[in-house]
PDB file of C-alpha atoms in Angstrom:
ATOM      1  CA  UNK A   1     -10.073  21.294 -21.762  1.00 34.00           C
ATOM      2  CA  UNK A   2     -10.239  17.416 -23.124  1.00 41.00           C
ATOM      3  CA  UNK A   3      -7.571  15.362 -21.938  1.00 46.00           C
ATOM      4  CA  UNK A   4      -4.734  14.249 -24.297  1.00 49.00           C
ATOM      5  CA  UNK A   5      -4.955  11.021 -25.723  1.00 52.00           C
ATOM      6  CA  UNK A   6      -3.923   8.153 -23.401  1.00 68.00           C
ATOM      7  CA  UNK A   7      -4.680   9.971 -20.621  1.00 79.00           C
ATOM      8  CA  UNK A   8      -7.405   7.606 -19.607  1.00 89.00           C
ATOM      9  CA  UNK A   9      -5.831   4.824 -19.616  1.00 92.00           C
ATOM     10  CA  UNK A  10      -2.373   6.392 -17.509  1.00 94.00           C
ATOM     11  CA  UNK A  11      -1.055   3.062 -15.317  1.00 96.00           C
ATOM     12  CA  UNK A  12       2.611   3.607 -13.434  1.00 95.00           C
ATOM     13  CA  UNK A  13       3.823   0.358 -11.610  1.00 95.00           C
ATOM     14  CA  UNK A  14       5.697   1.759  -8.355  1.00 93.00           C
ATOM     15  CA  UNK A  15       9.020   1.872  -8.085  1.00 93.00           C
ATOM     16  CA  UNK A  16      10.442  -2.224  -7.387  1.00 95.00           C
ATOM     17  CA  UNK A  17      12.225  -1.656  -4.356  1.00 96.00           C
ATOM     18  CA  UNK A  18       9.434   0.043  -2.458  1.00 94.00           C
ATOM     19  CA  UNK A  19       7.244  -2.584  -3.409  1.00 94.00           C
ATOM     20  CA  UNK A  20       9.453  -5.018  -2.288  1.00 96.00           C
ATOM     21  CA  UNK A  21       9.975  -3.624   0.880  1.00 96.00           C
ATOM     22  CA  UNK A  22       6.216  -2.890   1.764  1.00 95.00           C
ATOM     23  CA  UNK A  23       5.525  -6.840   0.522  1.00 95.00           C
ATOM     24  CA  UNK A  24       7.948  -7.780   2.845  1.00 96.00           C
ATOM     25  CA  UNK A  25       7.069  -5.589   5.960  1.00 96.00           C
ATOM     26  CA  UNK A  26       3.530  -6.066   5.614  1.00 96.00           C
ATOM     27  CA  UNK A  27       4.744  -9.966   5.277  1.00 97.00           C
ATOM     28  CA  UNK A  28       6.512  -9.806   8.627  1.00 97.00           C
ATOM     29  CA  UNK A  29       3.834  -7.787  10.424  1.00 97.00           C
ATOM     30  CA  UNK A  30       1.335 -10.605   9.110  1.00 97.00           C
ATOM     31  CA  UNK A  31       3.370 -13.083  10.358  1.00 97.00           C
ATOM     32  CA  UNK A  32       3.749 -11.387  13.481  1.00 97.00           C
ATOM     33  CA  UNK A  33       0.241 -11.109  14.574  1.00 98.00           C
ATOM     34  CA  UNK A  34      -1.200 -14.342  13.560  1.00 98.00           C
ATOM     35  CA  UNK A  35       1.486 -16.874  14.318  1.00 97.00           C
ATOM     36  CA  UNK A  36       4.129 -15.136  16.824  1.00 97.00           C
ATOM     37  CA  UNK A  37       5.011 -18.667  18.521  1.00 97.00           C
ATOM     38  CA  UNK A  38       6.715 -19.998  14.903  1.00 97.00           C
ATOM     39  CA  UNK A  39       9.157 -16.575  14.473  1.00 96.00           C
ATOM     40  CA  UNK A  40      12.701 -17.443  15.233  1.00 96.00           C
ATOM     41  CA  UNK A  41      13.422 -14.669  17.200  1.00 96.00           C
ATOM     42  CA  UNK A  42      17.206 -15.685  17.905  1.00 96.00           C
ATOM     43  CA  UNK A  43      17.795 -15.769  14.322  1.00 96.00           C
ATOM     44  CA  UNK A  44      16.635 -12.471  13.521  1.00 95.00           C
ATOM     45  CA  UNK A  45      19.336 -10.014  15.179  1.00 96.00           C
ATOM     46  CA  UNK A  46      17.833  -6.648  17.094  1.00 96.00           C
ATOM     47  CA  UNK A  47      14.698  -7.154  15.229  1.00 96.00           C
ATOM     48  CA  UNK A  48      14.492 -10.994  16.964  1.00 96.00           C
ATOM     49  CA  UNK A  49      14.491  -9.122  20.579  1.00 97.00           C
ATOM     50  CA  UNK A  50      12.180  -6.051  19.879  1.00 97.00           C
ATOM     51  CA  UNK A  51       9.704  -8.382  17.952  1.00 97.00           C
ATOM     52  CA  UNK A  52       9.083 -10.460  21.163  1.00 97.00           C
ATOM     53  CA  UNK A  53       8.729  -7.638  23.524  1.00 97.00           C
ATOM     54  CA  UNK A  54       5.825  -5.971  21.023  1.00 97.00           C
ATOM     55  CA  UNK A  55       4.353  -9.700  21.060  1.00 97.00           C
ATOM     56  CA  UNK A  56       4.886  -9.867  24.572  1.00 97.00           C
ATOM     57  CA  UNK A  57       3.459  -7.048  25.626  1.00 98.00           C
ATOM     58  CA  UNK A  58       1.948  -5.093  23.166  1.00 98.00           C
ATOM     59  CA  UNK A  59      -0.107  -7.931  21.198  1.00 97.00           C
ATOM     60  CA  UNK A  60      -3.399  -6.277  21.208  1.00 97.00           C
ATOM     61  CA  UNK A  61      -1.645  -3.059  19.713  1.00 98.00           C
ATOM     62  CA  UNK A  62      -0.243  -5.080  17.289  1.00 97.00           C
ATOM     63  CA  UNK A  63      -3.137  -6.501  15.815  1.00 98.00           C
ATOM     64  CA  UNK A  64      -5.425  -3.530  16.300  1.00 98.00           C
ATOM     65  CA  UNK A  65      -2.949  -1.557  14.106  1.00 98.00           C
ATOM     66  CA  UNK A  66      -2.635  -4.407  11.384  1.00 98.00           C
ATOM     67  CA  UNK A  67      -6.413  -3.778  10.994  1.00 98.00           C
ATOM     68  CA  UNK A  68      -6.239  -0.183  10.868  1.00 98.00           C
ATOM     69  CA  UNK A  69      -3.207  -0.506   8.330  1.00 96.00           C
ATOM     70  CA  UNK A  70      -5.605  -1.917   5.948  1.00 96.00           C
ATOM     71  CA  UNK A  71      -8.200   0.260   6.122  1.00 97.00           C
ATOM     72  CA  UNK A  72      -5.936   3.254   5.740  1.00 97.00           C
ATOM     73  CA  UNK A  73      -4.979   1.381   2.407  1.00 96.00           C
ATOM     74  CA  UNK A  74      -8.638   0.717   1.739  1.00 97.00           C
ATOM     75  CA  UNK A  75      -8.964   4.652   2.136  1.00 98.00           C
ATOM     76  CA  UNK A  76      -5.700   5.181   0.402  1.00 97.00           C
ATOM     77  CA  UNK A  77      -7.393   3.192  -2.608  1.00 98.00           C
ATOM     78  CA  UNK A  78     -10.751   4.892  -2.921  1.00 98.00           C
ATOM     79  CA  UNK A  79      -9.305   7.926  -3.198  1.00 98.00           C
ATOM     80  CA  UNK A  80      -7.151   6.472  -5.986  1.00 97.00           C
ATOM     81  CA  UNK A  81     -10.247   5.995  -7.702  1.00 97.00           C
ATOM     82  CA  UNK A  82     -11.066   9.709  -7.279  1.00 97.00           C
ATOM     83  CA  UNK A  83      -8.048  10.681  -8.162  1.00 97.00           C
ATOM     84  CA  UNK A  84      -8.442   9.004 -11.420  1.00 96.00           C
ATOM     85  CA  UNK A  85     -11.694  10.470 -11.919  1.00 95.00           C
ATOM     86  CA  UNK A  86     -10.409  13.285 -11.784  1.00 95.00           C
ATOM     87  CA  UNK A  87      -6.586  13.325 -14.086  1.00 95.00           C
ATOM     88  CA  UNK A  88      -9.261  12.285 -16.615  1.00 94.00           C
ATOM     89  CA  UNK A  89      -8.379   8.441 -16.162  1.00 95.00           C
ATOM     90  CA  UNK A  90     -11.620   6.630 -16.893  1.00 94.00           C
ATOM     91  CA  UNK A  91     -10.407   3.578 -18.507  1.00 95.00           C
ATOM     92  CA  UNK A  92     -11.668   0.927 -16.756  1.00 95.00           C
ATOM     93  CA  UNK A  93      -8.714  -1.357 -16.232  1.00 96.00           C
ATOM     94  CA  UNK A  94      -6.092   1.172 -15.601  1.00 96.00           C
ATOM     95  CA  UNK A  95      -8.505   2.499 -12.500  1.00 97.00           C
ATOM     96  CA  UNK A  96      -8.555  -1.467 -11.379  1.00 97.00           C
ATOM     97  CA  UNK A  97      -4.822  -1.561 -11.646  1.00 97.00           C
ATOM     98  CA  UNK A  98      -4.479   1.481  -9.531  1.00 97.00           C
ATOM     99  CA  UNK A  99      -6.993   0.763  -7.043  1.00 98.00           C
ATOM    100  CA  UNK A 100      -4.886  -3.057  -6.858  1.00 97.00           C
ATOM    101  CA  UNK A 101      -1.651  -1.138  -6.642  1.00 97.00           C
ATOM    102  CA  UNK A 102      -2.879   1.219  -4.262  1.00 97.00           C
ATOM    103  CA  UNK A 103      -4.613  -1.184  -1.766  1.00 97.00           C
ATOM    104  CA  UNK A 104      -1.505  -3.674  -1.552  1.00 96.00           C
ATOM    105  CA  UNK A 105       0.848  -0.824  -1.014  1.00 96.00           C
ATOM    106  CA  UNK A 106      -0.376   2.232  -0.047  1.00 94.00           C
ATOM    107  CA  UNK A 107       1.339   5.693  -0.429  1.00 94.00           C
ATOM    108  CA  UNK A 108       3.837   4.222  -2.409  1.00 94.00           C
ATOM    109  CA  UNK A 109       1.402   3.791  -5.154  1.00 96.00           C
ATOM    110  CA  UNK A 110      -1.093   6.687  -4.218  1.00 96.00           C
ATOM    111  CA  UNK A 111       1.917   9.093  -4.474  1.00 96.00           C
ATOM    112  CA  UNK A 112       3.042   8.231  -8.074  1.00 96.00           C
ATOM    113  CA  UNK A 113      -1.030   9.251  -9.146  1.00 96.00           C
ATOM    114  CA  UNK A 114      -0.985  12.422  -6.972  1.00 96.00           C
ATOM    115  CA  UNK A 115       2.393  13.810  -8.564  1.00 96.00           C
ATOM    116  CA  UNK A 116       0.793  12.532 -12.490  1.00 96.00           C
ATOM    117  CA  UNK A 117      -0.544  15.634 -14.205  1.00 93.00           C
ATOM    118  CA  UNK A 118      -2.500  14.563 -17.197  1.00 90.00           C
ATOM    119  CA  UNK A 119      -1.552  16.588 -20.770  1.00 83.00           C
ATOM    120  CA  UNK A 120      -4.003  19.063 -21.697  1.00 72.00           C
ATOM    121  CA  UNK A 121      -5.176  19.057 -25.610  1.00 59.00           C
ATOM    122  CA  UNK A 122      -4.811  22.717 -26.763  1.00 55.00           C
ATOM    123  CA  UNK A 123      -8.506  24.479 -27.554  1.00 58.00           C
ATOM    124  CA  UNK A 124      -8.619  25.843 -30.980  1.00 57.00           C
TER     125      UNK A 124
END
């Protein structure tokens, strides 16, 4: 079966909040890893003392698992790209848009294409 028109070029932006929220974790964790001596740690309630034992301690864990974050999203966003293959998305931009999406924030993205299910043109 052909897919319905528009089907190939099916974008969904994720839902505003989420993105928000990933944007700022990923933000934080960024910040985190690569400049820890500049966070106010006083200023930042139980997140301030929790932050600076992981920094303290667990720095090499930290920034190992930043690393591995983004290659889960860099999985995460090739398999976007087969995903869209195969919903019958094969315009071009629409797969840019969701392997963007999907790289910068992850499930939150990849879940909206795994729940689509593309319209199906009835045979005659």
């Amino acid at each position: 079966m052909a897919a319905a028109a528009g089907d190939e070029a099916y974008f969904r932006r994720g839902s505003p909040l989420w993105l928000a929220v990933i944007a700022l974790s990923f933000g934080y964790y960024t910040w985190v890893v690569f400049w820890p001596q500049s966070i106010p740690y006083q200023s930042l309630g139980p997140l301030g003392p929790f932050t600076q034992y992981l920094v303290d301690h667990h720095h090499t864990l930290l920034y190992n698992g930043y690393w591995i974050a983004w290659l889960i999203h860099v999985g995460e966003s090739l398999y976007a790209m087969v995903l869209c293959k195969s919903k019958g998305i094969t315009n071009g931009r629409a797969q840019l848009l969701w392997f963007l999406q999907t790289f910068l924030f992850g499930i939150a993205s990849l879940s909206i294409l795994i729940a689509y299910r593309p319209k199906r043109q009835k045979q005659t």
